[in-house]
XYZ file of C-alpha atoms in Angstrom:
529
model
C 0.692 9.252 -65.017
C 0.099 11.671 -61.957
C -2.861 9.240 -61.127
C -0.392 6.508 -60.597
C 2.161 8.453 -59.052
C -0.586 9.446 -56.388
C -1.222 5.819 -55.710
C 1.932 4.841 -55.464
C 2.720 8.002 -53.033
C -0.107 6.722 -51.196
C 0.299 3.204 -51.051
C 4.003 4.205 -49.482
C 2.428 6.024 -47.362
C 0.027 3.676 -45.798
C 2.743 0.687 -45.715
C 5.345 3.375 -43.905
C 2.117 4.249 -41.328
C 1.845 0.101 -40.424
C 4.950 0.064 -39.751
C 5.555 2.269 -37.315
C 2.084 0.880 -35.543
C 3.578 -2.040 -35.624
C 6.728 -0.626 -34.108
C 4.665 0.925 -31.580
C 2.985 -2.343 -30.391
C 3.597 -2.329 -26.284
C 6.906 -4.213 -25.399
C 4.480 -7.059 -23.475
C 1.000 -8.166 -24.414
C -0.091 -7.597 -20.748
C 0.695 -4.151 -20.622
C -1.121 -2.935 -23.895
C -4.371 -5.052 -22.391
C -4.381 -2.712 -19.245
C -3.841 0.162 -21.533
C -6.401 -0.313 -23.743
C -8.928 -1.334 -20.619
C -8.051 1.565 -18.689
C -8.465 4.211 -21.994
C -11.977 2.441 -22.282
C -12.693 3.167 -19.201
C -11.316 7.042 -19.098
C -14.047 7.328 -21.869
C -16.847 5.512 -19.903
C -15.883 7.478 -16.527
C -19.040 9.611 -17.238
C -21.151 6.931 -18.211
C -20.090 5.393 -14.952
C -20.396 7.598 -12.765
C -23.702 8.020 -13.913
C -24.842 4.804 -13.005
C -23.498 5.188 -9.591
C -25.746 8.049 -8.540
C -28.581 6.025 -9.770
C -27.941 3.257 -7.915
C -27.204 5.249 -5.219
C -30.358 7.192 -5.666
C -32.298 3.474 -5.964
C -30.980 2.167 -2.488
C -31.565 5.623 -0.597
C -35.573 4.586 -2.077
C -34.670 1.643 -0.011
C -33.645 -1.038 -2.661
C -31.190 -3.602 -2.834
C -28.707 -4.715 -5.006
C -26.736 -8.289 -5.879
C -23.602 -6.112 -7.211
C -23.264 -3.925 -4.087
C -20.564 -5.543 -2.548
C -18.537 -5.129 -5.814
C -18.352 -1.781 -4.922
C -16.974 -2.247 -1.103
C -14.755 -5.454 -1.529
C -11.989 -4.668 -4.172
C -11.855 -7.543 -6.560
C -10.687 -5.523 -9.775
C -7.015 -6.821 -9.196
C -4.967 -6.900 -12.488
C -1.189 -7.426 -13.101
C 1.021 -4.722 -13.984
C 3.953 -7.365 -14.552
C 5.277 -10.758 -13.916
C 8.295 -11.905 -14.573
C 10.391 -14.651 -13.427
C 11.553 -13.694 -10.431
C 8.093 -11.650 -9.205
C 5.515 -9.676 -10.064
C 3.518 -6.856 -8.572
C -0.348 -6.526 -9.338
C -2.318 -3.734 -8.506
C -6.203 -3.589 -7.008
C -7.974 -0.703 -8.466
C -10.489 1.387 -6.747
C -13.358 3.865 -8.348
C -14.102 7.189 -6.920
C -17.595 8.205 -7.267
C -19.621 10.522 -5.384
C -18.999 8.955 -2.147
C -15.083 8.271 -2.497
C -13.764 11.640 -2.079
C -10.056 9.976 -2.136
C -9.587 7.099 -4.713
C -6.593 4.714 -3.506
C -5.347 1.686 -5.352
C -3.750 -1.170 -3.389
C -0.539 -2.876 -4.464
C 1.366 -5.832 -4.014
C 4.770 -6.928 -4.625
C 6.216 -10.389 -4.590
C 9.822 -11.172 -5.124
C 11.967 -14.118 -5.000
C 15.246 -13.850 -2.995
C 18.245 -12.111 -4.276
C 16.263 -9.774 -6.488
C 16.094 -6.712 -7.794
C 13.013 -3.854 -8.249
C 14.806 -1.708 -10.869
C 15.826 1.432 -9.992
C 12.283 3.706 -10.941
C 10.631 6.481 -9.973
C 6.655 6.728 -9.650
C 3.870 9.687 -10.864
C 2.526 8.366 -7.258
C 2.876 7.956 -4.076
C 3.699 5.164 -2.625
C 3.298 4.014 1.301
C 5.298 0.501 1.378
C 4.385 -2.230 3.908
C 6.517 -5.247 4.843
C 3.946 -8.202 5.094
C 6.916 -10.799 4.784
C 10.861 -10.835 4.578
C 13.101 -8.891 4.310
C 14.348 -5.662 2.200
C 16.597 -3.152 1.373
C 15.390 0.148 0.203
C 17.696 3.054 -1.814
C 15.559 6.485 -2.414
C 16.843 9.955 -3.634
C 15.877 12.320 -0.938
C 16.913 16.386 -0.941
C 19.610 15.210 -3.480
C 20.992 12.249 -1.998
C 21.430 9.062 -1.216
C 19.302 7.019 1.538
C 19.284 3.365 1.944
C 17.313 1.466 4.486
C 16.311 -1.626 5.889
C 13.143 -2.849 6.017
C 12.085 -6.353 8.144
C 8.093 -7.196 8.720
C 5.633 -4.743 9.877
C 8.139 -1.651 8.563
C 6.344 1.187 7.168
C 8.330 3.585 4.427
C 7.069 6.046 2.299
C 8.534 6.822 -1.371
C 6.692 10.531 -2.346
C 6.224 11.087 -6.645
C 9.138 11.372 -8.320
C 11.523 10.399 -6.165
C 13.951 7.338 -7.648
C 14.375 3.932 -5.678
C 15.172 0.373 -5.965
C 14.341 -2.443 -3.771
C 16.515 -5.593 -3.423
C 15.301 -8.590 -1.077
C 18.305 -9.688 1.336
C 15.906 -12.282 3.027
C 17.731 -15.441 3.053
C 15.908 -17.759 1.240
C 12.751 -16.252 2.020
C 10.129 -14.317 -0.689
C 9.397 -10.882 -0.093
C 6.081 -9.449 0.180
C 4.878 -5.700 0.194
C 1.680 -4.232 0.291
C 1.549 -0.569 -0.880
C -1.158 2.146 -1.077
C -1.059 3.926 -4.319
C -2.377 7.480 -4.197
C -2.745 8.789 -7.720
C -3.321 12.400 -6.803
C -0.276 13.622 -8.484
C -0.487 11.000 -11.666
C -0.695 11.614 -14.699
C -3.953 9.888 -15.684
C -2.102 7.608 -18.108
C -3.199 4.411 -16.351
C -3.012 3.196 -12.225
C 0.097 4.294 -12.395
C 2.905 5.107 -14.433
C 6.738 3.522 -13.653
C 9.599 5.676 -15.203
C 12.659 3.453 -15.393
C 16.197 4.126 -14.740
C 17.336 0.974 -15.003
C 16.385 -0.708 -17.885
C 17.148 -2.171 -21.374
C 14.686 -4.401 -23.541
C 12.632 -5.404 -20.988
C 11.878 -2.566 -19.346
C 12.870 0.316 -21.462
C 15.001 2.587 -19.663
C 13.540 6.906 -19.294
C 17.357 7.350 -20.811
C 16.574 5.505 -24.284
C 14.334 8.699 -25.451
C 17.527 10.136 -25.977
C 20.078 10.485 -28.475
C 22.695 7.955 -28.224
C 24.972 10.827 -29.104
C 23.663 13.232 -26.359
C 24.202 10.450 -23.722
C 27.423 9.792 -24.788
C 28.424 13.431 -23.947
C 26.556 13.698 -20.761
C 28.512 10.303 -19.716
C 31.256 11.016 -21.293
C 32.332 7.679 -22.905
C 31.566 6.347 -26.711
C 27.908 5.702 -28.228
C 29.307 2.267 -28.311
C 29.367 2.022 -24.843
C 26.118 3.894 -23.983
C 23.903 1.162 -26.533
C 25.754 -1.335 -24.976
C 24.691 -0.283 -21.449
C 20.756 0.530 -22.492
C 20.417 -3.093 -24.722
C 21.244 -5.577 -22.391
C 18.757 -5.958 -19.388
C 15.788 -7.955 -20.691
C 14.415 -10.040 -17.726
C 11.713 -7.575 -16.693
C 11.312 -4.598 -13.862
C 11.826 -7.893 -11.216
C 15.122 -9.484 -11.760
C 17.692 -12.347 -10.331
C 20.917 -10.650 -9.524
C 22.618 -13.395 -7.812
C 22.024 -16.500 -9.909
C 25.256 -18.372 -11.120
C 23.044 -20.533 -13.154
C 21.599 -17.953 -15.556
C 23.370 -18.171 -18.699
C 24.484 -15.441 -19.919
C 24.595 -13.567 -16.332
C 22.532 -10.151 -16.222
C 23.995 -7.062 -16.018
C 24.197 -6.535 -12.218
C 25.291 -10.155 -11.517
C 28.456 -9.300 -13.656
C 29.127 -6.067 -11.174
C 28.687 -8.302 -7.983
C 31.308 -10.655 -9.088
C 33.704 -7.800 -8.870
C 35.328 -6.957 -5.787
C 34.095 -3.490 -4.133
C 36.570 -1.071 -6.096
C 36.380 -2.414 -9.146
C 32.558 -2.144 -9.409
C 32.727 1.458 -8.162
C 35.952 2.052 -10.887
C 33.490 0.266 -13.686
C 30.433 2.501 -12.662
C 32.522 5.429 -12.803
C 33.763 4.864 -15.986
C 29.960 4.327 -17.253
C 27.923 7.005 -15.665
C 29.687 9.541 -14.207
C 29.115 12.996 -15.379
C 31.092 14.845 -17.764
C 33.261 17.345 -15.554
C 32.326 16.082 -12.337
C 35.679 16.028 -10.750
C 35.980 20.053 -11.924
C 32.738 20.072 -9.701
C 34.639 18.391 -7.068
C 37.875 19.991 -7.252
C 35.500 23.313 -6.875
C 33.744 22.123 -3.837
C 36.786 21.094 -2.195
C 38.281 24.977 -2.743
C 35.815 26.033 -0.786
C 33.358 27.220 -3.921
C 30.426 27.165 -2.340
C 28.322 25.287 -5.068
C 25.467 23.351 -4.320
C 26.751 19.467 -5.039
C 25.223 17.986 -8.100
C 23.727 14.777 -7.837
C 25.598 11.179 -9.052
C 24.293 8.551 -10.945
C 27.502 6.567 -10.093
C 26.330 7.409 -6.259
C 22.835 5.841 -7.003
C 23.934 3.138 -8.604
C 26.681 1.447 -6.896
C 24.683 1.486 -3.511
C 22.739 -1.385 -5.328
C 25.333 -3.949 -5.027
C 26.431 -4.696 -0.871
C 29.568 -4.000 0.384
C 31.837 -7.019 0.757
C 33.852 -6.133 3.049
C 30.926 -5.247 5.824
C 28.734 -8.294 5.283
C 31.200 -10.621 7.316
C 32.250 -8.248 10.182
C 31.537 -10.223 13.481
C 31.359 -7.129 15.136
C 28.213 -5.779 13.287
C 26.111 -9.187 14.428
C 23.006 -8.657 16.058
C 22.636 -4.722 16.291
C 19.192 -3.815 15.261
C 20.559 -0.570 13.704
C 22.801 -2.734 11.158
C 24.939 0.548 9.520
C 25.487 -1.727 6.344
C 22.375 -1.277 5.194
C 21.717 2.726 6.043
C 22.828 5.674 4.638
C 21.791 9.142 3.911
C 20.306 11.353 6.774
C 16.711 10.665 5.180
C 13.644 9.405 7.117
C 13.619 6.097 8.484
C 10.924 3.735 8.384
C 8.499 2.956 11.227
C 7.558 -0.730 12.437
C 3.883 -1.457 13.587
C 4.838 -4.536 15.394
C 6.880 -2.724 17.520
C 4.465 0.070 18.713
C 2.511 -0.563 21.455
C -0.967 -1.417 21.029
C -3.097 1.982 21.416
C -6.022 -0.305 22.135
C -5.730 -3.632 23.937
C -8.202 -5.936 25.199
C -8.529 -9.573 25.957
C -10.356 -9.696 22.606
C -7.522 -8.244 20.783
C -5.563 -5.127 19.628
C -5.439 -2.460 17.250
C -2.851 0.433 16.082
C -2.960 3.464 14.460
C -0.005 5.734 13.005
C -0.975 9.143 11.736
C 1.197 12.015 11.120
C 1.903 13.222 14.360
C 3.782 9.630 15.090
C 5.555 9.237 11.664
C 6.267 12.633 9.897
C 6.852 11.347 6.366
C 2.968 10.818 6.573
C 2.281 14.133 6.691
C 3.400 14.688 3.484
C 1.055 11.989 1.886
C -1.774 12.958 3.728
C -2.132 9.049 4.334
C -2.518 7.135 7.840
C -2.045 3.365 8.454
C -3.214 0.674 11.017
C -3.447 -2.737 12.053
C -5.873 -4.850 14.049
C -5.539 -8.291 15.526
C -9.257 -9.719 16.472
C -9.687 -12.963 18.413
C -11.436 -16.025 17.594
C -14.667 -14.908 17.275
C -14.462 -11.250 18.382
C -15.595 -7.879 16.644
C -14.655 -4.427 16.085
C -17.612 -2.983 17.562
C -19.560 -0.887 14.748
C -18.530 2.782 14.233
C -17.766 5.330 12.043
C -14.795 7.412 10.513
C -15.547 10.793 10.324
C -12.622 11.644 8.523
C -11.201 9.684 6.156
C -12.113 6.696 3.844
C -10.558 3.570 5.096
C -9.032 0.814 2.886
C -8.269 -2.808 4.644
C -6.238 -5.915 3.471
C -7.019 -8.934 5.696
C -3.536 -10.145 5.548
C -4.215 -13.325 8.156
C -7.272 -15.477 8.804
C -10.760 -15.085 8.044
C -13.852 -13.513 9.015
C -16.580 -11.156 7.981
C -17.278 -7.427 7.012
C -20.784 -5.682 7.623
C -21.201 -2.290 6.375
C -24.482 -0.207 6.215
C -25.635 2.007 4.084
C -27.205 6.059 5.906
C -30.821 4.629 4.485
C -30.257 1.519 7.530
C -30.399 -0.651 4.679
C -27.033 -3.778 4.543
C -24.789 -2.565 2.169
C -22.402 -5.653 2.712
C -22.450 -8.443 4.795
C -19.965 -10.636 3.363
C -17.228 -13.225 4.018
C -13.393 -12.436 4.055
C -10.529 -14.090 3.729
C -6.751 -13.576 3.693
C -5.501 -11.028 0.276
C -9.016 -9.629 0.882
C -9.367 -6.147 0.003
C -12.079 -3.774 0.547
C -12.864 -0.298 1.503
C -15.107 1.868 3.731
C -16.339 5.009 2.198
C -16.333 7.867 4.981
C -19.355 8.619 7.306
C -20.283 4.811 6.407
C -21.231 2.720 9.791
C -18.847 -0.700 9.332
C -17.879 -3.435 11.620
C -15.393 -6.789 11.769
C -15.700 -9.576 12.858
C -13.719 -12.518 13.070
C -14.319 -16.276 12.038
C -14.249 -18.548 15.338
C -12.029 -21.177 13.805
C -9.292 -18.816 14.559
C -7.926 -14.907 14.738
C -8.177 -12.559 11.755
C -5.600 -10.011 11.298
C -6.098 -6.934 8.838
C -3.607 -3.823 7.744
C -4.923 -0.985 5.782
C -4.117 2.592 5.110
C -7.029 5.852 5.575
C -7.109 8.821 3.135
C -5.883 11.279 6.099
C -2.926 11.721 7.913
C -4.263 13.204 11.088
C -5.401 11.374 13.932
C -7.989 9.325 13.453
C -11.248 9.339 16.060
C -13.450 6.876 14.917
C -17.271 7.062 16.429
C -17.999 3.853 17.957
C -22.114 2.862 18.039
C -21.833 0.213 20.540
C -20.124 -0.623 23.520
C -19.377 0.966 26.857
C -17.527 4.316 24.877
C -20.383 4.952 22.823
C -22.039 7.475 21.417
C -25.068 5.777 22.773
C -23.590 5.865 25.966
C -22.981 9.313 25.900
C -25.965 10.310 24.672
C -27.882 8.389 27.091
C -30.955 10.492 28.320
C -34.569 10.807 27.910
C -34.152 12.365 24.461
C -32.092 8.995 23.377
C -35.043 7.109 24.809
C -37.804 8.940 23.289
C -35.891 8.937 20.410
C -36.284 4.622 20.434
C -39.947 5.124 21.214
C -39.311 4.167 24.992
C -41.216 6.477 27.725
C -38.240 6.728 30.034
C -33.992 6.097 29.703
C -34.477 3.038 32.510
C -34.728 0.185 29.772
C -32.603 1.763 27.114
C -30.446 2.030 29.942
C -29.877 -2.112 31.094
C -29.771 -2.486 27.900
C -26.765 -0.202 26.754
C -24.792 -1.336 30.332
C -24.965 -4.868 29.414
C -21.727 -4.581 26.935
C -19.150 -3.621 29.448
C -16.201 -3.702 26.756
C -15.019 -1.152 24.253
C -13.289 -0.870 20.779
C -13.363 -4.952 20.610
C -15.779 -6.663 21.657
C -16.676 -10.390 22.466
C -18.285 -12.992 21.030
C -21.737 -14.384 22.781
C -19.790 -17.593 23.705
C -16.701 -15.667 25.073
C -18.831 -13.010 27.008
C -17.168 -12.349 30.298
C -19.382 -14.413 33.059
C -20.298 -11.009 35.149
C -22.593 -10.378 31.941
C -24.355 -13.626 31.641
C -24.456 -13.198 35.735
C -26.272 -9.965 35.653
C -28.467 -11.204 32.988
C -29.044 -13.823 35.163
C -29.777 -11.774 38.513
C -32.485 -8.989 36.172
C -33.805 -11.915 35.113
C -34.662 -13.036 38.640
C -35.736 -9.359 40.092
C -37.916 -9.218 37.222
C -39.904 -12.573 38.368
C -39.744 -11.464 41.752
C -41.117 -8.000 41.126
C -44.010 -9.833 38.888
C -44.972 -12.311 41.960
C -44.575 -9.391 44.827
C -47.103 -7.254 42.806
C -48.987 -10.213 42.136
C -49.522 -10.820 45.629
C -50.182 -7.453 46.299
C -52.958 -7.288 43.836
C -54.379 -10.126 45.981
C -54.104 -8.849 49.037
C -56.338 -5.266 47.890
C -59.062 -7.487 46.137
């Protein structure tokens, strides 16, 4: 009899164990893919990074490899959702002995009049406006700051800190690109989103509490609360200005309301039990530090009405509707001058000492336009690994590896990623059907001094002596010489059909002196015998 209580017991307890597994399943196939992909490879990290250092080990012997480039151009891209009205998907980078910075590379698509719920990060993000048009919202020193954000706009949102993003392009997509630094994650996967906003689909932070325990820090009924955390289900991306959705989401029911009522509503849902005492106090003269609102955060979602129309708000670049908050601003690339121009193209840099919030994430950014045809002459970054996104046209990377053996020399297109590790000699060049544009973000905030290997700023140039010379195996610097002044340009540098013509010219005239100086001693030779 206790034998077949036993089995029983245990039979109960084994149906009871499925189904909570099964009630554990991730709320979206997708998701519980990347999780199990990235656990398998937390246990192979050591497995893997053994097989870097001997295939590093192998090419420093001077061998060569038909996987190399998978290491330099980033093709592990994998989506961390899609919904309906966007997605973002993330491009994952390895660290190894050579990457002393790891940085994944995202991107985020969203249709117009939609909503990135409100989140917060384990990482840090640097946001990059590669098309449309955005508003921003971020908690910074306890309050509110809301921004807008047109193309080539830089912002940073630091760990932890809440935001939302809504595009406000008219009829126009929005695209980000955004450099993930994981240095403060927690390990989980590429990144982990904590949701504010949420429901079914995605599962707001708030839900691992008691409905009871919210109800008392809102102050309304449980009713009200489950009500609040069970209806979005339309994914972290969502529409929340489509009349035809049927039945209309959450937020589209708060921007049918007029201003006051949605701030009324909100009040009534999320403000914090004895808030106005807190008020009442700070308006005494109590000296208490101001605790932050949830009805603050939220209502600066939805635009103000009454602001959007106002004739006399047309046309100013600072447009007050969308900024709040005495919070950083962001910082637009296309509107800093070049700090390198040519007739072969441009290229900018931002480092801390130009945008502060840098500082802080210890990343830099820059952007280079190259001319049909034209290169970034080959150099080096001393400090910092540099990660690129060739965001328009085509063209080709070449990087080497300290052996002098190719590491890559391949083709690149636009969406392109790939990365440089530091000390690693690189170069770009551009297709010559047209220009090739690239952005990308470096793994330190101070200014950047790259080591250029050719042109007229060169090390080579600087160098030049009889120790350079002997060092090429030539008896004096005279050669090595005409042969180092024969690229007049620096930074960018032409193509052999759009060399300048004083170079083909001078080419032209040693070319000449040399035949002349042959015939003279020819002659002279003649003359003695």
């Amino acid at each position: 009899m206790k034998a077949r209580s036993l089995t029983l017991l245990l039979l109960s307890f084994l149906l009871l164990l499925n189904a909570l597994c099964a009630f554990s399943v991730p709320y979206r196939e997708e998701e519980g893919e990347e999780e199990r992909e990235w656990k398998r490879g937390e246990r192979g990290g050591g497995a893997r990074r053994g097989e870097e250092e001997r295939e590093w080990r192998r090419r420093e012997r001077g061998g060569g490899g038909g996987e190399e480039e998978d290491f330099f151009l980033l093709h592990d891209s994998k989506h961390v959702f899609r919904t309906e009205a966007g997605e973002m998907k993330v491009v994952r980078s390895f660290g190894g002995r050579i990457v002393e910075r790891p940085m994944h590379i995202g991107f985020i698509t969203m249709d117009p009049q939609t909503l990135f719920v409100p989140q917060y990060l384990d990482s840090n993000l640097v946001l990059f406006v590669r098309r449309g048009e955005a508003k921003i919202g971020a908690i910074y020193e306890d309050e509110l700051v809301e921004r807008r954000l047109k193309i080539g706009d830089i912002y940073r949102v630091p760990a932890g800190s809440a935001f939302y993003l809504v595009n406000i392009g008219e009829g126009q997509r929005l695209h980000l690109i955004a450099s993930i630094d994981t240095s403060t994650s927690l390990g989980l996967r590429t990144f982990q989103s904590f949701f504010i906003g949420g429901g079914i689909y995605p599962t707001s932070v708030l839900t691992g509490f008691e409905p009871e325990t919210l109800a008392t820090a809102f102050n309304v009924s449980v009713d009200e609360v489950t009500d609040l955390l069970t209806r979005q289900q339309e994914g972290p991306i969502m529409y929340i200005n489509d009349d035809t959705r049927q039945p209309p989401s959450l937020w589209s029911k708060f921007l049918q309301l007029k201003e006051q009522d949605r701030l009324q509503h909100l009040k009534r849902m999320v403000e914090f039990h004895g808030e106005s005492k807190d008020e009442e106090n700070e308006e005494e003269g109590g000296g208490e530090e101001k605790a932050w609102s949830w009805r603050k955060f939220l209502s600066s979602i939805f635009p103000r009405d009454d602001r959007r129309d106002d004739p006399r708000r047309e046309g100013r670049r600072d447009d007050r509707r969308w900024r709040t908050g005495k919070g950083p601003d962001s910082y637009n690339l296309y509107d800093r001058h070049p700090d390198f121009r040519n007739d072969y193209g441009w290229s900018v840099a931002l480092d801390e000492s130009d945008y502060e919030p840098l500082r802080h994430s210890g990343i830099g950014v820059y952007l280079v336009n190259l001319t049909a045809g034209s290169m970034m002459a080959p150099h080096v970054n001393p400090s910092a690994t540099e990660y690129g996104i060739v965001i328009r046209g085509s063209g080709t990377i070449q990087i080497g590896y300290p052996n002098g053996s190719s590491a890559v020399n391949a083709k690149v297109k636009e969406g392109d990623v790939f990365m440089v590790p530091r000390y690693f000699p690189f170069c770009q060049i551009s297709s010559r059907s047209g220009p090739m544009e690239f952005f990308g973000f470096t793994t330190s905030a101070r200014r950047n001094r790259p080591q250029f290997l050719v042109g007229r700023n060169s090390v080579l140039q600087k160098m030049l002596g009889p120790e350079l010379a002997a060092a090429f195996g030539m008896s004096n610097e005279t050669t090595i010489r005409e042969l180092l002044d024969a690229q007049r340009e620096t930074v960018i540098l032409p193509s052999a059909s759009a060399a300048p013509p004083y170079i083909a010219a001078k080419k032209q005239q040693q070319e000449e002196e040399r035949v002349e100086d042959e015939r003279i001693e020819k002659v002279t030779e003649d003359l003695r015998q």
